JSON list of C-alpha atoms in Angstrom, two decimals:
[
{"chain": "A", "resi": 1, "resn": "UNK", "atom": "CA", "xyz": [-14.96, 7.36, -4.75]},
{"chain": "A", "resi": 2, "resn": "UNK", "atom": "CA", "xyz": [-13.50, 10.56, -4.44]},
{"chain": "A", "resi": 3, "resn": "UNK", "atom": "CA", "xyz": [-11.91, 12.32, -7.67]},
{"chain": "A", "resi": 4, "resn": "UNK", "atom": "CA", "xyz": [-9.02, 14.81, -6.99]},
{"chain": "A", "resi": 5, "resn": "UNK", "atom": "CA", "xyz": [-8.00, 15.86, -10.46]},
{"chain": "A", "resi": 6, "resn": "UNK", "atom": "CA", "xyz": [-5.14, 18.31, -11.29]},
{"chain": "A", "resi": 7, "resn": "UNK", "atom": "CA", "xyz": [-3.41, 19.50, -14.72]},
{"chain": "A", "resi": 8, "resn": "UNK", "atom": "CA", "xyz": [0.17, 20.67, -15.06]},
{"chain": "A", "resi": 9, "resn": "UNK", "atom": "CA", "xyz": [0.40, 22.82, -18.31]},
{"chain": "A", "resi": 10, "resn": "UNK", "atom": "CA", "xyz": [-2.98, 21.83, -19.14]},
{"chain": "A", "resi": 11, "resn": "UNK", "atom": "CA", "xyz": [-6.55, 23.62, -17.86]},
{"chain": "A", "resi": 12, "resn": "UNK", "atom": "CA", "xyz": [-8.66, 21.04, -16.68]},
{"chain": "A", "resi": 13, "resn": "UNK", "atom": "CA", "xyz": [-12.21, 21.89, -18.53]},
{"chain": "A", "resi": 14, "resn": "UNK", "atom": "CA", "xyz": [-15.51, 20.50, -17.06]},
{"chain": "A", "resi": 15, "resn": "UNK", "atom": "CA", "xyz": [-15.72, 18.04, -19.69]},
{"chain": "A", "resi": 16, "resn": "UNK", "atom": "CA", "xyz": [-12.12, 16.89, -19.61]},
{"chain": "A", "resi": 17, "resn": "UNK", "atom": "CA", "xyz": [-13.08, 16.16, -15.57]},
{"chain": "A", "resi": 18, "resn": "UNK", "atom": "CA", "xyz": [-16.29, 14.32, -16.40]},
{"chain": "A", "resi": 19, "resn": "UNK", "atom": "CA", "xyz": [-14.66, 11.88, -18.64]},
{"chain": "A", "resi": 20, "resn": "UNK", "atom": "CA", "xyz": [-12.10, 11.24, -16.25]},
{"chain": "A", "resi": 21, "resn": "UNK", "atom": "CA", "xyz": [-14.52, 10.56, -14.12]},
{"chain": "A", "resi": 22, "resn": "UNK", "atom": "CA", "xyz": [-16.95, 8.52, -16.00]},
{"chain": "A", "resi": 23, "resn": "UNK", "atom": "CA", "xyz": [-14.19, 6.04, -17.27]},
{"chain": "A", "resi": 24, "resn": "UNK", "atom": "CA", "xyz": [-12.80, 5.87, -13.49]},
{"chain": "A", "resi": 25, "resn": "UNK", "atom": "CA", "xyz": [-16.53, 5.22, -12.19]},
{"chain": "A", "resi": 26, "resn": "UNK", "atom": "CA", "xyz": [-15.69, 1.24, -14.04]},
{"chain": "A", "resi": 27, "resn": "UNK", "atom": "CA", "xyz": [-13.40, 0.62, -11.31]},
{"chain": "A", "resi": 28, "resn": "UNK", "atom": "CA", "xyz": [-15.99, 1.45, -8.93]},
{"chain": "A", "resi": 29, "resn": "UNK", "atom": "CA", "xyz": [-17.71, -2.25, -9.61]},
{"chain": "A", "resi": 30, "resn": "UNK", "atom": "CA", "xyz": [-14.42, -4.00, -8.25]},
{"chain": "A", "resi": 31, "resn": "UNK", "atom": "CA", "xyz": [-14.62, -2.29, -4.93]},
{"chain": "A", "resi": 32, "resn": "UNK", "atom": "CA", "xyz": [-15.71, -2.58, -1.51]},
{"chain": "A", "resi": 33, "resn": "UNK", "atom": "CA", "xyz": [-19.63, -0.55, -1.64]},
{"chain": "A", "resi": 34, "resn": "UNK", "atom": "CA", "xyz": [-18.92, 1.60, 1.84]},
{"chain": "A", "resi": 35, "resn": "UNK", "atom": "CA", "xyz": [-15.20, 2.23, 0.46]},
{"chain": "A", "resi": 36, "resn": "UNK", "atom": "CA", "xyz": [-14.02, 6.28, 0.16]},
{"chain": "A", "resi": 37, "resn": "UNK", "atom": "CA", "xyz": [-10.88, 6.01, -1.33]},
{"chain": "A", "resi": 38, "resn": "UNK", "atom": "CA", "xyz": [-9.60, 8.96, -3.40]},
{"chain": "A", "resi": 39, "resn": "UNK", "atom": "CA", "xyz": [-8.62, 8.76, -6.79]},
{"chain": "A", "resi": 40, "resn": "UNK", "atom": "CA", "xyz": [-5.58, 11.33, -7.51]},
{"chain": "A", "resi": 41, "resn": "UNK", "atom": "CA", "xyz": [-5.67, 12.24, -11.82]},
{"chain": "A", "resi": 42, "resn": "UNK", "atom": "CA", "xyz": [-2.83, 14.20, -13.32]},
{"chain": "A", "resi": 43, "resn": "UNK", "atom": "CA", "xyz": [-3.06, 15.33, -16.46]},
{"chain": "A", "resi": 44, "resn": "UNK", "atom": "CA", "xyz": [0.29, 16.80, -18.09]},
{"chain": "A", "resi": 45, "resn": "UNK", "atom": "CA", "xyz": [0.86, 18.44, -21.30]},
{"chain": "A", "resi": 46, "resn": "UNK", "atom": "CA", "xyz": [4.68, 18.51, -22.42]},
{"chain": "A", "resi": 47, "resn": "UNK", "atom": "CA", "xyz": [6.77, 19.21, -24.64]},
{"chain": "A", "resi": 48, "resn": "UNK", "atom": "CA", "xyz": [4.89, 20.97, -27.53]},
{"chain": "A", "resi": 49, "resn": "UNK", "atom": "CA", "xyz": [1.57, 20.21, -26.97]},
{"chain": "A", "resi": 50, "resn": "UNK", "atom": "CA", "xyz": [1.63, 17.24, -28.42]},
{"chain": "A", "resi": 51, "resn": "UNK", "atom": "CA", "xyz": [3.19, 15.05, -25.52]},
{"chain": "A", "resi": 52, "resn": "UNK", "atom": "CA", "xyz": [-0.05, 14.18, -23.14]},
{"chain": "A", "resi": 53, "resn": "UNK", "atom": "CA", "xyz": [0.44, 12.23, -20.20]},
{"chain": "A", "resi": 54, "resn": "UNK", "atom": "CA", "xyz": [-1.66, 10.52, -17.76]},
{"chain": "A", "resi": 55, "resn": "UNK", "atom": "CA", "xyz": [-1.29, 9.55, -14.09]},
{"chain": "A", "resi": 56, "resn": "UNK", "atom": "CA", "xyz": [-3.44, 8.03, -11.67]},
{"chain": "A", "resi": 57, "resn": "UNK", "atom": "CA", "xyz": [-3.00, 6.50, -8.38]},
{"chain": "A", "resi": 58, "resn": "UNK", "atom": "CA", "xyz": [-5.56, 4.95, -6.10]},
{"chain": "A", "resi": 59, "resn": "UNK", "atom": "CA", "xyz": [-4.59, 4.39, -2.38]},
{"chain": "A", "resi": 60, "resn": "UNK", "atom": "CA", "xyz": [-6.04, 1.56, -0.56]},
{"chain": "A", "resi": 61, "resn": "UNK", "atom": "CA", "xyz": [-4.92, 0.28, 2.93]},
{"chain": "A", "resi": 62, "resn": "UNK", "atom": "CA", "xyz": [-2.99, -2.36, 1.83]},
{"chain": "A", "resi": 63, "resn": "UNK", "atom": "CA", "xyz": [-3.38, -2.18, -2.35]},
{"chain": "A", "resi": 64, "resn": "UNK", "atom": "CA", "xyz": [-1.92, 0.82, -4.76]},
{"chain": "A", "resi": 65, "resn": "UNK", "atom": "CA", "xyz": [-3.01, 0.92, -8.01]},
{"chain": "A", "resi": 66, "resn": "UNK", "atom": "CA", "xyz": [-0.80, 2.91, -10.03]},
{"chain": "A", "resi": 67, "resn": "UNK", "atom": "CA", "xyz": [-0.81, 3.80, -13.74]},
{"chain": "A", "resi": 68, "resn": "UNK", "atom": "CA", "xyz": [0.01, 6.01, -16.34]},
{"chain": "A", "resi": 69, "resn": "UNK", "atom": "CA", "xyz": [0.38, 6.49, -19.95]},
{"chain": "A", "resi": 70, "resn": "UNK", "atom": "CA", "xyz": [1.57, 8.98, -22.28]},
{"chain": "A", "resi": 71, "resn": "UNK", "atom": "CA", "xyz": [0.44, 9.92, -26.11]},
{"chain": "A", "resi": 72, "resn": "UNK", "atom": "CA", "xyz": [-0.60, 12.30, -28.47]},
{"chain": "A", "resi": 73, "resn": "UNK", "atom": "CA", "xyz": [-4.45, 12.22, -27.43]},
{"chain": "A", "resi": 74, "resn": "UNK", "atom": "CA", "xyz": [-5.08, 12.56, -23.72]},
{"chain": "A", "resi": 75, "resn": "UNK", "atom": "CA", "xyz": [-8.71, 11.10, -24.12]},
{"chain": "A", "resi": 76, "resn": "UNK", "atom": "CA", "xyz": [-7.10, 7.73, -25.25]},
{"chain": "A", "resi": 77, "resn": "UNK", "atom": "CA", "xyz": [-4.23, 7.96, -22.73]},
{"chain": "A", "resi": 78, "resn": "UNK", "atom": "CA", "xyz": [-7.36, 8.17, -20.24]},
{"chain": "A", "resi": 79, "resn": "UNK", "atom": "CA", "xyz": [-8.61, 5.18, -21.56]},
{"chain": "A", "resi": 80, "resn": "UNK", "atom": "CA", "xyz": [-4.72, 3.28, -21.79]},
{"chain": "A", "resi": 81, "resn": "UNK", "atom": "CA", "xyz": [-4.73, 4.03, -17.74]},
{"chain": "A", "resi": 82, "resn": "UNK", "atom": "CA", "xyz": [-8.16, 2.99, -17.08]},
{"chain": "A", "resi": 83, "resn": "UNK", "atom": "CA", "xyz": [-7.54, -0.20, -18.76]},
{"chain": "A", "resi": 84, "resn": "UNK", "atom": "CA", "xyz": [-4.08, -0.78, -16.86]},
{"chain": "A", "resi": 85, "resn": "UNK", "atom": "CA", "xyz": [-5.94, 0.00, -13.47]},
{"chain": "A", "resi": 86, "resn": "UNK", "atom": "CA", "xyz": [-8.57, -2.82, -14.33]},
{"chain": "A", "resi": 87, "resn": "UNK", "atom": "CA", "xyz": [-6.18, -5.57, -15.66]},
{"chain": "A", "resi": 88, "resn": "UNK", "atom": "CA", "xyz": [-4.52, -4.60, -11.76]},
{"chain": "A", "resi": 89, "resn": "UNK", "atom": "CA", "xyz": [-7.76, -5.33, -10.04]},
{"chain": "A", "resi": 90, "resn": "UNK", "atom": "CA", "xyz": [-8.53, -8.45, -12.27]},
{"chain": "A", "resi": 91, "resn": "UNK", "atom": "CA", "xyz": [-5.01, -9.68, -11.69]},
{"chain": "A", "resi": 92, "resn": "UNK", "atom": "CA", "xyz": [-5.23, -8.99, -7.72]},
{"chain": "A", "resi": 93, "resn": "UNK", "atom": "CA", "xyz": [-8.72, -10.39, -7.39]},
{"chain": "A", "resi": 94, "resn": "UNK", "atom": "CA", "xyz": [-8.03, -13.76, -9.81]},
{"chain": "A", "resi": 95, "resn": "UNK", "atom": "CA", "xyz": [-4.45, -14.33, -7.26]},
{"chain": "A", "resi": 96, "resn": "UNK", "atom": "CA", "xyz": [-7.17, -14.36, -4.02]},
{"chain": "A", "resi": 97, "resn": "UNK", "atom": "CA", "xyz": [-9.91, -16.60, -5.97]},
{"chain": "A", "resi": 98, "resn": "UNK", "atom": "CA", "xyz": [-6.73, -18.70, -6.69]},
{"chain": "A", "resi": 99, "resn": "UNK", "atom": "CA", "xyz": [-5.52, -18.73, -3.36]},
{"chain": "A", "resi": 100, "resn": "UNK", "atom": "CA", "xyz": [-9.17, -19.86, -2.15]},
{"chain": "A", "resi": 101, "resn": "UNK", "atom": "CA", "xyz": [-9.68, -22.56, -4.20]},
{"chain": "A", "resi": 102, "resn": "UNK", "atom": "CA", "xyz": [-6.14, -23.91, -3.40]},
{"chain": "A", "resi": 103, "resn": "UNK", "atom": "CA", "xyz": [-6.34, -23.57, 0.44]},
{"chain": "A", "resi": 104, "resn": "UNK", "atom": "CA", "xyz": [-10.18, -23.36, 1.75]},
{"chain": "A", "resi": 105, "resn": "UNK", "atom": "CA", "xyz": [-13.63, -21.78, 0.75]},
{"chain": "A", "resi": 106, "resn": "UNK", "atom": "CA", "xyz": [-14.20, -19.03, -1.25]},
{"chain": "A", "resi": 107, "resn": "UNK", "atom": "CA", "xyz": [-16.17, -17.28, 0.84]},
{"chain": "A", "resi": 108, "resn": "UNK", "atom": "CA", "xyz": [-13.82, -17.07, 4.00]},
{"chain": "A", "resi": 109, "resn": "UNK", "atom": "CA", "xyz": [-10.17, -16.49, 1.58]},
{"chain": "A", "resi": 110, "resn": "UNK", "atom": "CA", "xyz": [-12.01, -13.84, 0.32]},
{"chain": "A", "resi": 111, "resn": "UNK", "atom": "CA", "xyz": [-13.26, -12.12, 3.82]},
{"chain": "A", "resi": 112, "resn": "UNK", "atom": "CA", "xyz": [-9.56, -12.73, 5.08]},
{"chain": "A", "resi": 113, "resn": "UNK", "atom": "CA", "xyz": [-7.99, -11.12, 1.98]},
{"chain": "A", "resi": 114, "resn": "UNK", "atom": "CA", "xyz": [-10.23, -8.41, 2.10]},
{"chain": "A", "resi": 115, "resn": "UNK", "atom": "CA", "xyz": [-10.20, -7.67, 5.71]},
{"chain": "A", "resi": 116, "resn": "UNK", "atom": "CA", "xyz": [-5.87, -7.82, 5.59]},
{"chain": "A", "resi": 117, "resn": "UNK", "atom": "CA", "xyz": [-6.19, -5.84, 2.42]},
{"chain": "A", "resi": 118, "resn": "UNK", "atom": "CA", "xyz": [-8.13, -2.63, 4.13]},
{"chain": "A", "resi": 119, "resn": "UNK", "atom": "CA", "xyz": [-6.74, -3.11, 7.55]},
{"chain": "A", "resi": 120, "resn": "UNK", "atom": "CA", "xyz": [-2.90, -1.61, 6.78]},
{"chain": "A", "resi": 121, "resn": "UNK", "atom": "CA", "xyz": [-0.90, 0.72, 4.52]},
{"chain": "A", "resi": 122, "resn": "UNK", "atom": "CA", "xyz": [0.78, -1.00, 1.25]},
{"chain": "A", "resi": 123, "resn": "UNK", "atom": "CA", "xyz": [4.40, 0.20, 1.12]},
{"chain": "A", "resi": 124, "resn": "UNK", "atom": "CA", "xyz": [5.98, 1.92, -1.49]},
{"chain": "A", "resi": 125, "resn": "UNK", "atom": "CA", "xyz": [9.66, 2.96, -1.85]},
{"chain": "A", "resi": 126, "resn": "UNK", "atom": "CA", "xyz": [11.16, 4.97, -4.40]},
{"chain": "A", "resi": 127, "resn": "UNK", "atom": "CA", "xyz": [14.11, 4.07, -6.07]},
{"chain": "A", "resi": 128, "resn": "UNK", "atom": "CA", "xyz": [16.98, 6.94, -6.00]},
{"chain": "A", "resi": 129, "resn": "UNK", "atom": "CA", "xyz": [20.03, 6.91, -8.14]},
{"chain": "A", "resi": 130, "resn": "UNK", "atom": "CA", "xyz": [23.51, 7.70, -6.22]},
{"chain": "A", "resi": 131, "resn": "UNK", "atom": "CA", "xyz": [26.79, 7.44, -7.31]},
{"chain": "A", "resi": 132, "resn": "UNK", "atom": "CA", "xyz": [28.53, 5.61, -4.49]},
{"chain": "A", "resi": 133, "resn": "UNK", "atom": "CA", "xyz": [32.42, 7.39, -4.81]},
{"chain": "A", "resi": 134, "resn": "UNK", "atom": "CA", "xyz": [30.97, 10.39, -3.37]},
{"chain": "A", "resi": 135, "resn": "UNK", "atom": "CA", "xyz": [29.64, 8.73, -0.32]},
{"chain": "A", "resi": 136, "resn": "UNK", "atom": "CA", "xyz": [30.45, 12.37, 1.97]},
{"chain": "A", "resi": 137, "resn": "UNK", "atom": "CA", "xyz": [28.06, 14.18, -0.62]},
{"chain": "A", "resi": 138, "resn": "UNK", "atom": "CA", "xyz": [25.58, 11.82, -0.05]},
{"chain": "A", "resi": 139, "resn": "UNK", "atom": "CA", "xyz": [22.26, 14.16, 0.58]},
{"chain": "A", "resi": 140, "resn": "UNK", "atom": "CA", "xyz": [18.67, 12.36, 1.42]},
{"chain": "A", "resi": 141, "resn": "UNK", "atom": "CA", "xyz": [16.27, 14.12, -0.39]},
{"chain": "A", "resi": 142, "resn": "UNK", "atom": "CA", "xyz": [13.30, 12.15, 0.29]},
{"chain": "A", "resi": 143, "resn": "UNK", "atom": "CA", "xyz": [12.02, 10.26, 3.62]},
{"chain": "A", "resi": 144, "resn": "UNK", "atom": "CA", "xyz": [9.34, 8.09, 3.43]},
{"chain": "A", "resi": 145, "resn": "UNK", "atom": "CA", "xyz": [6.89, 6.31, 6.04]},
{"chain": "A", "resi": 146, "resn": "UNK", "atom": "CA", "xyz": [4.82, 3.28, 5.98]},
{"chain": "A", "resi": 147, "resn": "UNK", "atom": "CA", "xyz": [3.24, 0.86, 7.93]},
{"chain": "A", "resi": 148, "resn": "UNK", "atom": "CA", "xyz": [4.57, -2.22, 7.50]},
{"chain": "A", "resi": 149, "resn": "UNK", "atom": "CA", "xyz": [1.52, -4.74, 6.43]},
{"chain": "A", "resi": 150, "resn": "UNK", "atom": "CA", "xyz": [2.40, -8.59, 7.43]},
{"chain": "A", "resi": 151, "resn": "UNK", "atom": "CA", "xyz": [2.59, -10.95, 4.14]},
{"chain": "A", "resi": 152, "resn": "UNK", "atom": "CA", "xyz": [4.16, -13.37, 2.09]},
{"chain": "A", "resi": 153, "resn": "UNK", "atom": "CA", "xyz": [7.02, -13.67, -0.54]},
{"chain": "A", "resi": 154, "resn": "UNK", "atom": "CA", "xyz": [4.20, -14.16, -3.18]},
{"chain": "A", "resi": 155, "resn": "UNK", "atom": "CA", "xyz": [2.29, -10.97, -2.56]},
{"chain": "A", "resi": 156, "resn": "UNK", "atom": "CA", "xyz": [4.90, -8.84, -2.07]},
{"chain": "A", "resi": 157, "resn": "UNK", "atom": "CA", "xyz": [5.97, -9.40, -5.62]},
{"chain": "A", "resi": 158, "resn": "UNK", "atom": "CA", "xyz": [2.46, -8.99, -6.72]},
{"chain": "A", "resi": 159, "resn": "UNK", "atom": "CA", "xyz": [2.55, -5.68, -5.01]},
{"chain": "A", "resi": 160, "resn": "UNK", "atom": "CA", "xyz": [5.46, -4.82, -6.19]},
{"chain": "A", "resi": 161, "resn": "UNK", "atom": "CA", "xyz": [4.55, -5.97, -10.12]},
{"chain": "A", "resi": 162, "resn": "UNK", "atom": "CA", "xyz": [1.29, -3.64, -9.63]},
{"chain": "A", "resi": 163, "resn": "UNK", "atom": "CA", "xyz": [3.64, -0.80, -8.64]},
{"chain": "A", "resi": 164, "resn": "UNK", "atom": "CA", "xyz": [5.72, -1.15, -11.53]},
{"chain": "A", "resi": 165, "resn": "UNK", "atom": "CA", "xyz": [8.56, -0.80, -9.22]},
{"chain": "A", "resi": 166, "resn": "UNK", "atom": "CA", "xyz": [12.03, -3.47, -8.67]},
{"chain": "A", "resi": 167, "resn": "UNK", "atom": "CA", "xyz": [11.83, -3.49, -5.19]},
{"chain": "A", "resi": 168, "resn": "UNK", "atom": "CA", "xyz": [9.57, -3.90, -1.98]},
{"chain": "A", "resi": 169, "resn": "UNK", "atom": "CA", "xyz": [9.99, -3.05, 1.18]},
{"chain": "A", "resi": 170, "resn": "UNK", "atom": "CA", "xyz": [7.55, -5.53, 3.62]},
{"chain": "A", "resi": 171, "resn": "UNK", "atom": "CA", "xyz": [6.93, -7.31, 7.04]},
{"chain": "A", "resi": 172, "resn": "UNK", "atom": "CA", "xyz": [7.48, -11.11, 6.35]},
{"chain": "A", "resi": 173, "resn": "UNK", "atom": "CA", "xyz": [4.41, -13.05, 7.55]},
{"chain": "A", "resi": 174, "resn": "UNK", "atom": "CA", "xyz": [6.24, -16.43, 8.20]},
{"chain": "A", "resi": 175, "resn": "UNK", "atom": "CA", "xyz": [9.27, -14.84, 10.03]},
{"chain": "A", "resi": 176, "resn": "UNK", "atom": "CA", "xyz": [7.63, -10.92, 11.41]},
{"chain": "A", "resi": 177, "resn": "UNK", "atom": "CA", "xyz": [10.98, -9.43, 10.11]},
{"chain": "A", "resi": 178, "resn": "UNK", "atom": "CA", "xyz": [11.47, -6.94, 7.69]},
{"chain": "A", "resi": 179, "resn": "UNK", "atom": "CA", "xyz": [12.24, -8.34, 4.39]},
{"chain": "A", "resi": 180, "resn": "UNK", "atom": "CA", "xyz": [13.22, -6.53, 0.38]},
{"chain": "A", "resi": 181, "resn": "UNK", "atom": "CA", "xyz": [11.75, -8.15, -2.46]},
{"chain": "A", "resi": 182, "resn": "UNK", "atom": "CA", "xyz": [13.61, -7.05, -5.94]},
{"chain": "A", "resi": 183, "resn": "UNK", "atom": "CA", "xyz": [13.51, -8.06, -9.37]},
{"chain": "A", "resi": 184, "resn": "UNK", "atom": "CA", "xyz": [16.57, -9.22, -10.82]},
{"chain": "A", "resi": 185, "resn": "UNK", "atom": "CA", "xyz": [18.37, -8.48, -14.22]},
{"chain": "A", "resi": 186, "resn": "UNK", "atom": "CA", "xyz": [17.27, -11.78, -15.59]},
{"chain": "A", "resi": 187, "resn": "UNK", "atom": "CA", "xyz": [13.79, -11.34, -14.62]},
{"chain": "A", "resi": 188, "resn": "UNK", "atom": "CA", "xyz": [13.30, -13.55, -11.94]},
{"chain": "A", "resi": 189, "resn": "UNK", "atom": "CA", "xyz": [13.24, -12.09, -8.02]},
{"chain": "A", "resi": 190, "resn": "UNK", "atom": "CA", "xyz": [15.64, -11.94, -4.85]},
{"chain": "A", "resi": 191, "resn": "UNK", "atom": "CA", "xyz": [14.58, -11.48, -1.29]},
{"chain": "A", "resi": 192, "resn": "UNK", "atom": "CA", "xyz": [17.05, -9.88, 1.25]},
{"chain": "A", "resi": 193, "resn": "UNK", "atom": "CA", "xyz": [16.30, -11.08, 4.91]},
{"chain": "A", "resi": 194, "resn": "UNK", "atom": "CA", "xyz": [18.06, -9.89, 7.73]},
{"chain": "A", "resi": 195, "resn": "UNK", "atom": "CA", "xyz": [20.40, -12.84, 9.24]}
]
């Protein structure tokens, strides 16, 4: 894997790179061997100098893992993201082992999950505030594209649990139409489905 790391306020030393790296080399063992992915790091220092945050995101064709954390200490905000990154992977990898066991061999869920998994995009929306009197102001200030990546109700709110997001945008499996996943107020989850 790939490390792209960048600092906002902050100068990235050597050292400060190599630990990133080292404690991002533990995801390695939960991946695909031949697999280059890239693994964006940004390290931000705020406030005054005692506000560190942490961001990483890993694309995969068809998975993002996402995390950050912020603290006093960037080493141990590192280590907070790291450790939200691998409870992502365990909790993706223990839904397909589930899966398999519930609906064929382990062996071939696992090929199928992995092959859908790196054949397409994930999708990921961001969420943008509006207030909806001014609907003449209304300016779009952000356009994103995705390939849509064929699945069901249940991993689309996996997806979009990983994300940390309350909605997901995604290509029904059962019904090939374009379907919104959200979380609702009272914690359980809506789909909206064209008629």
């Amino acid at each position: 894997m790939d490390y792209i790391v960048r600092g906002n306020n902050v100068v990235v030393t050597d050292a400060l790179r190599e630990y990133v790296e080292k404690r991002l080399a533990k995801l390695e063992r939960y991946l695909i061997s031949n697999d280059t992915s890239e693994a964006h790091v940004s390290l931000t220092v705020q406030g005054n100098k005692d506000q560190h945050k942490v961001e990483v995101t890993i694309p995969f064709p068809g998975l993002l893992l996402r995390a950050e954390d912020q603290g006093e200490d960037m080493y141990a905000s590192i280590d907070l993201v790291v450790e939200k990154l691998e409870r992502q992977v365990r909790k993706y990898k223990t839904r397909i082992h589930r899966k398999a066991r519930q609906e064929g061999s382990l062996r071939s869920q696992y090929m199928e999950e992995a092959l859908a998994a790196y054949s397409s995009v994930a999708a990921t929306a961001v969420e943008e505030e509006w207030d909806s009197s001014s609907l003449a102001d209304v300016e779009i200030v952000r356009t994103k594209r995705f390939q849509f990546k064929p699945m069901g109700m249940d991993e689309a709110v996996l997806q979009m649990d990983m994300l940390s997001h309350n909605f997901f945008v995604f290509e029904n499996a059962e019904t090939d139409e374009v379907n919104v996943v959200y979380r609702r107020k009272d914690g359980k989850y809506g789909l909206i489905a064209p008629e």
